Each structure stands twice: as C-alpha cells, then as structure tokens.
Tab-separated table of C-alpha atoms in Angstrom:
chain	number	residue	atom	x	y	z
O	253	UNK	CA	0.000	0.000	0.000
O	254	UNK	CA	1.059	3.597	-0.597
O	255	UNK	CA	1.545	5.637	2.554
O	256	UNK	CA	-1.748	7.528	2.183
O	257	UNK	CA	-3.568	4.190	2.160
O	258	UNK	CA	-1.490	2.882	5.064
O	259	UNK	CA	-2.713	5.815	7.189
O	260	UNK	CA	-6.215	4.395	6.864
O	261	UNK	CA	-5.718	0.648	6.720
O	262	UNK	CA	-2.581	-0.414	8.630
O	263	UNK	CA	-2.629	-1.595	12.237
O	264	UNK	CA	-6.213	-2.711	12.776
O	265	UNK	CA	-7.180	-5.783	10.799
O	266	UNK	CA	-10.959	-6.039	10.520
O	267	UNK	CA	-12.362	-9.547	10.361
O	268	UNK	CA	-15.881	-10.707	9.540
O	269	UNK	CA	-18.360	-8.986	11.843
O	270	UNK	CA	-15.736	-6.768	13.514
O	271	UNK	CA	-16.315	-3.048	14.197
O	272	UNK	CA	-15.385	-0.801	11.297
O	273	UNK	CA	-13.546	1.655	13.545
O	274	UNK	CA	-10.642	0.743	15.829
O	275	UNK	CA	-12.237	-0.501	19.089
O	276	UNK	CA	-11.239	0.970	22.445
O	277	UNK	CA	-10.259	-1.950	24.684
O	278	UNK	CA	-10.707	-0.234	28.034
O	279	UNK	CA	-9.251	-2.860	30.344
O	280	UNK	CA	-6.134	-3.221	32.431
O	281	UNK	CA	-6.255	-6.988	32.540
O	282	UNK	CA	-6.827	-10.042	30.330
O	283	UNK	CA	-8.206	-13.428	31.311
O	284	UNK	CA	-6.577	-16.757	30.364
O	285	UNK	CA	-7.723	-20.368	30.473
O	286	UNK	CA	-4.720	-21.741	32.374
O	287	UNK	CA	-1.771	-20.853	34.548
O	288	UNK	CA	0.542	-22.348	31.943
O	289	UNK	CA	-0.826	-20.013	29.270
O	290	UNK	CA	0.235	-17.008	31.335
O	291	UNK	CA	3.611	-18.579	32.098
O	292	UNK	CA	4.165	-19.101	28.357
O	293	UNK	CA	3.467	-15.433	27.724
O	294	UNK	CA	6.328	-14.473	29.993
O	295	UNK	CA	8.594	-16.544	27.750
O	296	UNK	CA	7.182	-15.215	24.493
O	297	UNK	CA	5.030	-12.076	24.973
O	298	UNK	CA	2.909	-12.453	21.855
O	299	UNK	CA	-0.415	-11.670	23.555
O	300	UNK	CA	-1.634	-8.985	25.944
O	301	UNK	CA	-1.194	-9.716	29.624
O	302	UNK	CA	-1.286	-6.331	31.351
O	303	UNK	CA	-2.003	-2.818	30.079
O	304	UNK	CA	0.980	-1.226	31.774
O	305	UNK	CA	2.994	-2.308	28.735
O	306	UNK	CA	0.582	-3.678	26.123
O	307	UNK	CA	-3.025	-3.063	25.059
O	308	UNK	CA	-4.899	-4.112	21.878
O	309	UNK	CA	-5.935	-0.560	20.913
O	310	UNK	CA	-2.452	0.823	21.477
O	311	UNK	CA	-0.934	-2.177	19.708
O	312	UNK	CA	-2.934	-1.432	16.550
O	313	UNK	CA	-1.602	2.133	16.538
O	314	UNK	CA	1.942	0.877	17.132
O	315	UNK	CA	1.635	-1.417	14.133
O	316	UNK	CA	0.326	1.440	11.985
O	317	UNK	CA	3.160	3.802	12.912
O	318	UNK	CA	5.772	1.074	12.385
O	319	UNK	CA	4.362	0.492	8.908
O	320	UNK	CA	4.322	4.222	8.102
O	321	UNK	CA	7.983	4.559	9.099
O	322	UNK	CA	9.010	1.341	7.362
O	323	UNK	CA	10.081	-0.180	10.666
O	324	UNK	CA	9.805	-3.660	12.136
O	325	UNK	CA	7.963	-2.767	15.364
O	326	UNK	CA	7.009	0.164	17.565
O	327	UNK	CA	6.142	1.022	21.166
O	328	UNK	CA	3.980	3.967	22.198
O	329	UNK	CA	4.678	6.097	25.264
O	330	UNK	CA	2.794	8.757	27.194
O	331	UNK	CA	4.884	11.621	25.773
O	332	UNK	CA	7.610	12.478	23.312
O	333	UNK	CA	9.949	13.071	26.241
O	334	UNK	CA	9.283	9.534	27.476
O	335	UNK	CA	10.084	8.207	23.998
O	336	UNK	CA	13.382	10.117	23.950
O	337	UNK	CA	14.286	8.900	27.432
O	338	UNK	CA	13.451	5.228	26.894
O	339	UNK	CA	15.148	5.146	23.495
O	340	UNK	CA	18.399	6.089	25.255
O	341	UNK	CA	17.980	4.071	28.461
O	342	UNK	CA	17.397	0.956	26.369
O	343	UNK	CA	21.033	1.206	25.269
O	344	UNK	CA	22.869	2.983	28.095
O	345	UNK	CA	23.919	2.279	31.655
O	346	UNK	CA	25.513	4.591	34.197
O	347	UNK	CA	28.993	5.385	32.941
O	348	UNK	CA	28.010	5.387	29.259
O	349	UNK	CA	27.737	8.408	26.966
O	350	UNK	CA	25.707	9.498	23.960
O	351	UNK	CA	26.511	11.848	21.084
O	352	UNK	CA	23.781	14.362	20.189
O	353	UNK	CA	23.623	17.342	17.866
O	354	UNK	CA	23.161	20.653	19.666
O	355	UNK	CA	20.215	21.832	17.559
O	356	UNK	CA	17.561	19.862	19.453
O	357	UNK	CA	14.244	20.720	21.043
O	358	UNK	CA	14.903	22.537	24.348
O	359	UNK	CA	13.199	19.861	26.424
O	360	UNK	CA	15.409	17.205	24.861
O	361	UNK	CA	18.534	19.255	25.565
O	362	UNK	CA	17.538	19.567	29.215
O	363	UNK	CA	16.674	15.861	29.411
O	364	UNK	CA	20.054	14.869	27.991
O	365	UNK	CA	22.236	17.491	29.671
O	366	UNK	CA	20.658	17.465	33.141
O	367	UNK	CA	18.438	14.460	33.851
O	368	UNK	CA	20.595	11.868	32.086
O	369	UNK	CA	23.630	13.283	33.855
O	370	UNK	CA	21.944	12.529	37.192
O	371	UNK	CA	21.630	8.920	36.029
O	372	UNK	CA	25.322	8.777	35.207
O	373	UNK	CA	24.911	9.056	31.430
O	374	UNK	CA	26.960	11.770	29.734
O	375	UNK	CA	25.696	13.657	26.683
O	376	UNK	CA	28.331	14.965	24.279
O	377	UNK	CA	26.796	17.770	22.217
O	378	UNK	CA	28.228	18.430	18.750
O	379	UNK	CA	27.538	20.977	16.041
O	380	UNK	CA	25.148	19.432	13.461
O	381	UNK	CA	27.522	20.630	10.744
O	382	UNK	CA	30.648	19.203	12.427
O	383	UNK	CA	33.030	17.369	10.118
O	384	UNK	CA	33.436	13.611	10.327
O	385	UNK	CA	36.828	14.188	11.919
O	386	UNK	CA	35.299	16.436	14.588
O	387	UNK	CA	32.593	13.868	15.250
O	388	UNK	CA	35.161	11.119	15.594
O	389	UNK	CA	37.206	13.211	18.032
O	390	UNK	CA	34.101	13.838	20.158
O	391	UNK	CA	33.282	10.143	20.387
O	392	UNK	CA	34.286	8.223	23.505
O	393	UNK	CA	34.861	4.461	23.909
O	394	UNK	CA	31.653	4.207	25.958
O	395	UNK	CA	29.454	6.166	23.509
O	396	UNK	CA	26.403	4.014	22.729
O	397	UNK	CA	24.423	6.039	20.198
O	398	UNK	CA	24.088	9.141	18.020
O	399	UNK	CA	20.952	11.307	18.288
O	400	UNK	CA	19.499	14.013	16.013
O	401	UNK	CA	16.242	15.618	14.809
O	402	UNK	CA	15.198	15.506	11.158
O	403	UNK	CA	13.909	19.071	11.473
O	404	UNK	CA	15.228	20.825	14.560
O	405	UNK	CA	12.660	22.499	16.810
O	406	UNK	CA	12.637	25.523	16.458
O	407	UNK	CA	15.810	26.307	14.452
O	408	UNK	CA	14.590	24.115	11.544
O	409	UNK	CA	18.050	22.774	10.696
O	410	UNK	CA	17.780	19.810	8.347
O	411	UNK	CA	19.719	16.912	9.854
O	412	UNK	CA	22.060	15.109	7.453
O	413	UNK	CA	20.676	11.678	8.335
O	414	UNK	CA	22.683	9.634	5.873
O	415	UNK	CA	26.041	11.135	6.869
O	416	UNK	CA	25.408	10.675	10.586
O	417	UNK	CA	24.120	7.135	9.984
O	418	UNK	CA	27.303	6.231	8.133
O	419	UNK	CA	29.375	7.736	10.936
O	420	UNK	CA	27.422	5.857	13.617
O	421	UNK	CA	27.603	2.535	11.785
O	422	UNK	CA	31.335	2.952	11.178
O	423	UNK	CA	31.627	3.023	14.979
O	424	UNK	CA	29.175	0.122	15.464
O	425	UNK	CA	26.554	2.229	17.231
O	426	UNK	CA	22.964	3.089	16.168
O	427	UNK	CA	21.523	6.385	14.991
O	428	UNK	CA	18.327	7.579	16.703
O	429	UNK	CA	16.328	10.245	14.842
O	430	UNK	CA	13.480	12.364	16.198
O	431	UNK	CA	11.149	12.671	13.195
O	432	UNK	CA	8.355	14.635	14.894
O	433	UNK	CA	8.022	17.605	12.531
O	434	UNK	CA	8.237	15.842	9.151
O	435	UNK	CA	6.312	12.695	10.183
O	436	UNK	CA	6.810	9.695	7.870
O	437	UNK	CA	4.666	11.472	5.282
O	438	UNK	CA	7.517	13.878	4.506
O	439	UNK	CA	10.577	11.856	5.552
O	440	UNK	CA	11.291	8.244	6.484
O	441	UNK	CA	14.694	8.332	8.247
O	442	UNK	CA	15.084	4.532	8.165
O	443	UNK	CA	15.428	4.766	4.384
O	444	UNK	CA	18.507	6.954	4.932
O	445	UNK	CA	20.121	4.675	7.508
O	446	UNK	CA	18.489	5.590	10.830
O	447	UNK	CA	18.141	2.627	13.185
O	448	UNK	CA	15.578	3.961	15.656
O	449	UNK	CA	12.967	6.658	14.971
O	450	UNK	CA	11.039	8.491	17.668
O	451	UNK	CA	8.163	10.960	17.636
O	452	UNK	CA	6.237	13.199	19.903
O	453	UNK	CA	2.852	12.012	18.637
O	454	UNK	CA	1.377	15.004	20.481
O	455	UNK	CA	2.249	17.064	17.397
O	456	UNK	CA	1.276	16.386	13.782
O	457	UNK	CA	0.379	12.728	14.283
O	458	UNK	CA	-2.368	13.661	16.724
O	459	UNK	CA	-2.829	17.016	15.021
O	460	UNK	CA	-5.767	18.188	17.109
O	461	UNK	CA	-4.132	19.001	20.477
O	462	UNK	CA	-6.167	16.277	22.179
O	463	UNK	CA	-3.622	14.163	24.061
O	464	UNK	CA	0.088	13.821	24.704
O	465	UNK	CA	2.041	10.868	23.441
O	466	UNK	CA	5.216	9.502	21.945
O	467	UNK	CA	6.436	6.488	20.021
O	468	UNK	CA	9.666	4.579	19.405
O	469	UNK	CA	10.050	2.733	16.089
O	470	UNK	CA	12.620	-0.047	15.697
O	471	UNK	CA	13.961	-0.380	12.143
O	472	UNK	CA	14.883	-3.999	12.840
O	473	UNK	CA	18.120	-3.488	10.892
O	474	UNK	CA	20.832	-2.821	13.487
O	475	UNK	CA	23.152	-5.658	14.492
O	476	UNK	CA	22.991	-5.779	18.293
O	477	UNK	CA	25.395	-8.735	18.332
O	478	UNK	CA	28.403	-6.676	17.205
O	479	UNK	CA	29.976	-6.799	20.684
O	480	UNK	CA	28.999	-3.298	21.792
O	481	UNK	CA	25.695	-4.254	23.420
O	482	UNK	CA	26.028	-7.210	25.818
O	483	UNK	CA	22.545	-6.566	27.268
O	484	UNK	CA	21.140	-7.886	23.992
O	485	UNK	CA	23.359	-10.950	23.801
O	486	UNK	CA	23.607	-12.010	27.453
O	487	UNK	CA	20.786	-13.355	29.655
O	488	UNK	CA	18.496	-10.776	31.253
O	489	UNK	CA	18.182	-11.971	34.840
O	490	UNK	CA	15.307	-9.529	35.421
O	491	UNK	CA	13.314	-11.391	32.772
O	492	UNK	CA	14.018	-15.088	33.517
O	493	UNK	CA	17.302	-15.151	31.621
O	494	UNK	CA	16.017	-14.365	28.133
O	495	UNK	CA	18.617	-13.422	25.507
O	496	UNK	CA	16.870	-10.769	23.422
O	497	UNK	CA	18.959	-11.078	20.262
O	498	UNK	CA	18.447	-14.839	20.147
O	499	UNK	CA	14.780	-14.994	21.114
O	500	UNK	CA	13.415	-11.943	19.307
O	501	UNK	CA	15.762	-11.437	16.352
O	502	UNK	CA	15.237	-8.188	14.461
O	503	UNK	CA	12.749	-6.782	17.014
O	504	UNK	CA	15.068	-7.359	19.985
O	505	UNK	CA	15.391	-3.617	20.643
O	506	UNK	CA	11.688	-2.871	20.972
O	507	UNK	CA	10.941	-6.053	22.970
O	508	UNK	CA	13.739	-5.211	25.398
O	509	UNK	CA	12.361	-1.667	25.754
O	510	UNK	CA	8.900	-3.034	26.478
O	511	UNK	CA	9.801	-5.892	28.823
O	512	UNK	CA	12.443	-3.984	30.793
O	513	UNK	CA	11.710	-0.263	30.682
O	514	UNK	CA	7.960	-0.090	30.071
O	515	UNK	CA	7.460	-2.901	32.573
O	516	UNK	CA	9.312	-0.899	35.256
O	517	UNK	CA	8.398	2.713	34.371
O	518	UNK	CA	4.833	2.183	33.165
O	519	UNK	CA	4.685	5.231	30.880
O	520	UNK	CA	2.266	3.504	28.498
O	521	UNK	CA	-0.672	5.371	26.938
O	522	UNK	CA	-4.309	4.582	27.712
O	523	UNK	CA	-6.477	2.888	25.114
O	524	UNK	CA	-8.598	5.997	24.631
O	525	UNK	CA	-5.489	8.085	23.950
O	526	UNK	CA	-4.416	5.626	21.260
O	527	UNK	CA	-7.914	5.740	19.735
O	528	UNK	CA	-7.677	9.546	19.447
O	529	UNK	CA	-4.166	9.305	18.021
O	530	UNK	CA	-5.400	6.878	15.387
O	531	UNK	CA	-8.026	9.376	14.242
O	532	UNK	CA	-5.230	11.868	13.671
O	533	UNK	CA	-3.122	9.315	11.813
O	534	UNK	CA	-5.969	8.543	9.439
O	535	UNK	CA	-5.860	12.096	8.036
O	536	UNK	CA	-2.108	12.678	8.456
O	537	UNK	CA	-1.208	12.469	4.763
O	538	UNK	CA	-3.959	14.897	3.753
O	539	UNK	CA	-3.102	17.356	6.517
O	540	UNK	CA	0.660	17.377	5.919
O	541	UNK	CA	0.140	18.378	2.301
O	542	UNK	CA	-1.994	21.372	3.354
O	543	UNK	CA	0.369	22.380	6.175
O	544	UNK	CA	3.291	22.510	3.758
O	545	UNK	CA	1.367	24.455	1.128
O	546	UNK	CA	0.150	27.058	3.626
O	547	UNK	CA	3.537	27.372	5.316
O	548	UNK	CA	5.419	27.963	2.080
O	549	UNK	CA	3.028	30.791	1.204
O	550	UNK	CA	3.475	32.357	4.657
O	551	UNK	CA	7.277	31.903	4.539
O	552	UNK	CA	7.456	33.678	1.176
O	553	UNK	CA	5.405	36.560	2.578
O	554	UNK	CA	7.626	36.875	5.662
O	555	UNK	CA	10.794	36.753	3.550
O	556	UNK	CA	9.618	39.840	1.676
O	557	UNK	CA	8.360	41.737	4.732
O	558	UNK	CA	10.205	44.832	5.943
O	559	UNK	CA	9.297	43.770	9.511
O	560	UNK	CA	11.356	40.587	9.350
O	561	UNK	CA	15.087	40.213	9.826
O	562	UNK	CA	15.352	36.599	8.668
O	563	UNK	CA	13.209	33.537	7.930
O	564	UNK	CA	14.073	29.880	8.473
O	565	UNK	CA	11.999	27.489	6.422
O	566	UNK	CA	13.884	24.747	4.547
O	567	UNK	CA	11.250	24.568	1.838
O	568	UNK	CA	11.906	28.210	0.939
O	569	UNK	CA	14.244	28.727	-1.986
O	570	UNK	CA	17.380	30.416	-0.716
O	571	UNK	CA	17.164	28.889	2.762
O	572	UNK	CA	20.532	27.526	3.927
O	573	UNK	CA	19.014	24.028	4.150
O	574	UNK	CA	17.029	24.198	0.913
O	575	UNK	CA	19.277	21.812	-1.049
O	576	UNK	CA	19.477	19.302	1.787
O	577	UNK	CA	15.702	19.489	2.199
O	578	UNK	CA	15.278	18.496	-1.441
O	579	UNK	CA	17.074	15.244	-0.590
O	580	UNK	CA	15.391	14.361	2.693
O	581	UNK	CA	12.080	16.264	2.451
O	582	UNK	CA	11.181	16.559	-1.240
O	583	UNK	CA	7.433	16.778	-0.563
O	584	UNK	CA	7.542	19.603	1.966
O	585	UNK	CA	9.135	20.724	5.202
O	586	UNK	CA	6.168	20.806	7.611
O	587	UNK	CA	4.013	23.742	8.680
O	588	UNK	CA	6.497	25.247	11.133
O	589	UNK	CA	8.336	28.473	10.310
O	590	UNK	CA	10.897	30.263	12.453
O	591	UNK	CA	11.513	33.936	11.824
O	592	UNK	CA	13.389	36.748	13.558
O	593	UNK	CA	11.338	39.887	13.843
O	594	UNK	CA	13.021	43.276	13.727
O	595	UNK	CA	13.015	44.856	17.179
O	596	UNK	CA	14.186	41.854	19.184
O	597	UNK	CA	12.520	40.268	22.195
O	598	UNK	CA	10.235	43.230	23.005
O	599	UNK	CA	8.883	43.539	19.453
O	600	UNK	CA	8.398	39.766	19.298
O	601	UNK	CA	6.210	39.945	22.404
O	602	UNK	CA	4.159	42.856	21.068
O	603	UNK	CA	3.663	41.108	17.729
O	604	UNK	CA	2.510	37.896	19.336
O	605	UNK	CA	0.110	39.685	21.661
O	606	UNK	CA	-1.397	41.521	18.658
O	607	UNK	CA	-2.294	38.320	16.815
O	608	UNK	CA	-6.024	37.556	16.718
O	609	UNK	CA	-6.395	34.344	14.683
O	610	UNK	CA	-3.176	32.639	15.783
O	611	UNK	CA	-3.147	31.293	19.331
O	612	UNK	CA	-0.357	31.943	21.827
O	613	UNK	CA	0.225	28.532	23.307
O	614	UNK	CA	2.895	26.051	24.335
O	615	UNK	CA	2.226	23.807	21.402
O	616	UNK	CA	3.079	23.323	17.770
O	617	UNK	CA	1.875	21.321	14.781
O	618	UNK	CA	-1.834	21.789	15.434
O	619	UNK	CA	-4.704	22.092	12.954
O	620	UNK	CA	-5.019	25.715	14.115
O	621	UNK	CA	-2.282	28.305	13.676
O	622	UNK	CA	-0.316	28.859	16.860
O	623	UNK	CA	2.719	30.889	17.849
O	624	UNK	CA	5.421	30.718	20.504
O	625	UNK	CA	8.526	32.645	21.618
O	626	UNK	CA	11.167	29.955	22.297
O	627	UNK	CA	13.688	32.119	24.196
O	628	UNK	CA	11.175	32.966	26.918
O	629	UNK	CA	9.038	29.809	26.762
O	630	UNK	CA	10.103	26.321	25.609
O	631	UNK	CA	13.830	27.088	25.765
O	632	UNK	CA	13.660	29.333	28.832
O	633	UNK	CA	15.867	26.953	30.837
O	634	UNK	CA	18.780	27.264	28.391
O	635	UNK	CA	21.751	29.545	28.890
O	636	UNK	CA	22.541	32.219	26.285
O	637	UNK	CA	25.302	29.961	24.959
O	638	UNK	CA	22.919	27.022	24.652
O	639	UNK	CA	20.366	29.231	22.888
O	640	UNK	CA	22.963	30.194	20.304
O	641	UNK	CA	24.022	26.539	19.892
O	642	UNK	CA	20.379	25.580	19.366
O	643	UNK	CA	20.061	28.288	16.691
O	644	UNK	CA	17.742	30.515	18.714
O	645	UNK	CA	17.768	34.320	18.560
O	646	UNK	CA	16.029	36.382	21.272
O	647	UNK	CA	13.735	37.781	18.578
O	648	UNK	CA	12.963	34.355	17.114
O	649	UNK	CA	9.292	33.459	16.766
O	650	UNK	CA	8.100	29.913	16.050
O	651	UNK	CA	5.045	30.199	13.841
O	652	UNK	CA	3.083	26.980	13.361
O	653	UNK	CA	0.839	27.396	10.332
O	654	UNK	CA	-2.516	25.662	10.618
O	655	UNK	CA	-5.156	24.522	8.150
O	656	UNK	CA	-7.111	27.771	7.946
O	657	UNK	CA	-7.440	29.581	4.634
O	658	UNK	CA	-3.978	30.993	4.076
O	659	UNK	CA	-5.358	34.460	3.273
O	660	UNK	CA	-6.807	34.663	6.768
O	661	UNK	CA	-3.447	33.680	8.254
O	662	UNK	CA	-1.668	36.359	6.211
O	663	UNK	CA	-4.230	39.010	7.185
O	664	UNK	CA	-3.625	38.204	10.858
O	665	UNK	CA	0.135	38.577	10.442
O	666	UNK	CA	-0.284	41.883	8.598
O	667	UNK	CA	-2.462	43.448	11.272
O	668	UNK	CA	-0.149	42.169	14.037
O	669	UNK	CA	2.833	43.804	12.327
O	670	UNK	CA	0.856	47.037	12.030
O	671	UNK	CA	-0.106	46.980	15.705
O	672	UNK	CA	3.265	46.076	17.183
C-alpha cells in the first residue's frame, strides 16, 4: 500500500463482523484459560497480559506507525519526552555516553544534559555541521548512540541523516532520529540509515491538540550482536534469563524496551489516547500536504516583509538548508516556520500579543495556527550559549501554520505587524 492508504488501513485488521472503527479496549487486565498459558506469555510475549505495557488498541496504533515509518515494530509512550528517554535508556547504563547534535528541542537538551547526567549518562553535544573528523574526536569508547532531529525544533536545521548514519555505523553504534516535525509522510529516516525513529505524537500525528504521546520505532536493521551491546546478547536476569537477540531477532530492541523499561516505568498510553491518536493518523497524509502548502506561502510573505530580519523554512528557496531538504524532504518541510522579527525580544512579544487568529500557546503542529517565543518559553531553561548553539535568537518566533485559509493567516500577520 502507498503511505496515504497505510494511514487508513494499517494496524487494525478487521475480520468478519468486527467493528469498522478501531475498538477501544478499556481494560487493564486479560483473562486466560490456564496458569501455563500465562507462564508461556512471559517466555514469548505475543499476547496482551497487562495494560501497563501492552493493550490491543495501542498495539494497533503501534503497528500502523511502524508500517508508516518502514520499521519492524514500535512502542507507544505517554509523551515524546518519554520516547526520547526510553530510546536512550534501552542502550545505556551509568557510565556510558551518547553523542547528540546541539540543535535539538529545548526539552530534549535539558533531558540529555541534566536528567541523564543525574543517572550517570553523559551527553556529548556536537555541532550538526561538524566534520566527520570532529565527530570522531568527540566520540568516547563508551558512547552508545548518536541522536538528532530531522527538522530541529525551532531552528529548523535539516539533519544530514545519511552522513550521521554512516558515521554511527562505522563506529558500530545506532543512529536515533526524532522525526516529529516531518512525520513519515515527509521523511522516512530509516530509508537513509536511521536505526531507531522516535516521535512526539502530540504534534502532527495527533494534530488536534487532544492528548500527549510519543512512540519509538525499531527499524529492525541494526546488528545488536556486534559486541557493543552485551545486554542484547547475554541473559536478562530480570526477565528469567532471556537473551533478546536470540529470542526476538530483528525486534530485539523494541521487545527489550517493552519488557524492561515499560514494565518498570509504566509510561504507556491509555487505550482511549491511542484511539484519538489513530483518528489523527488517518488524516495525516492529507493534513501534511496542506500544512506545507500554507507554510510555504506564509514563509514567502515573511521573507519579503520589511518587519522581518530573517526567515528559516527549509522549503523556501534560498534557505541555507534548501538543497538538503530536497534530498530528505522533497514533498515539503512541515508547517512550522521560524523567523526573527526586527526589534528583538520586546517587538516579538508585542507582535505575538497583537495576533487575533493565531493562538499563543505552548504547542506546535496543530490544525489551528499557533505561535510561541522559544527564548522565553520552551527554551527558557537554556543559557545564552545554549540558545545560540540551538540556533535561537532572542527575537525568534516559532510560527506553526494551521489549516485555515492561508489568506486569513496572512491578514492576521499583517495586522499584528501594524499593531506592534
């Protein structure tokens, strides 16, 4: 099936007499006909046994997202932050390190630089445009993964997935890519060498600002038996001595994440949340096309405005990432635009407060246009140096173009410029 069709048909397999829509299985527990049946499930978890780490409704959505990304399996979480955290903890122990590009979402930077540090995991931040030699010099013997975002939030750098994948694989470690802004409709990182893909499903996948969520997708292609990851090749004493690489083959990563981390942390979404997410996924392909079309029109207007110092939108001809976007994002670069307004932080605040159609909110990638000032909101916890490294100017505004008629969006921007 083409990806537009997959949005509608993957995940939930309807049999004779089944409901047409994905059912909500609102239950924490499942009943079995024998003690042995349950015991067998702990050896080979192919059925649902407890909704802290598996549920039929959520499972259908996991299967759909895995198919959309071209992966082997997926696991949903209660937030994008949880997906980022578990994707790393599944590979790292105290004393290990990770390599991450500096142009990440502010919450991810804080998670990696502060919270992981408390767990004894070091994050080595590198410039996304660092040379291979610089990357190699930054690597440590205990580095277990490389991490980047396809489209950085909010700087909108386009991550050179293929180059970083080649670098990671040369060093026998996996590449994890946050693909939240493009979604698999615009980019499928696994096709360029990524091993693990994560999303904040709260954004475009949900699309309607209804519920928070995240997902981890396992490509099924990385060789966990290369000697770098003994937790995959040696018995897990916390799970009756199973050897994940032997028992679960190419889905060893996601099974280990589920049976170790989700089992212990319990950050699994409710069935109703997955049902709502699925509704968003069903229209994802249609919505992404409209987001990109509207955003390009708005970006072109901002580029020519005397009120704007600079515009970052990779789909805009002349943008520093335009050529790279043609490789990784040929069908569009999402509905998010970052621009620096003339007048700095104070003018940015006045402009945002003057908007009438666009909402001021701590969100992005909604069906409705929304706006945010990263330096004083999502990235408030960063130092001035970290803001610069993340590509954030004090006058930077993140403008998330919605699905309204684009003329109405432009009229709102015009009157806000006039009244700020």
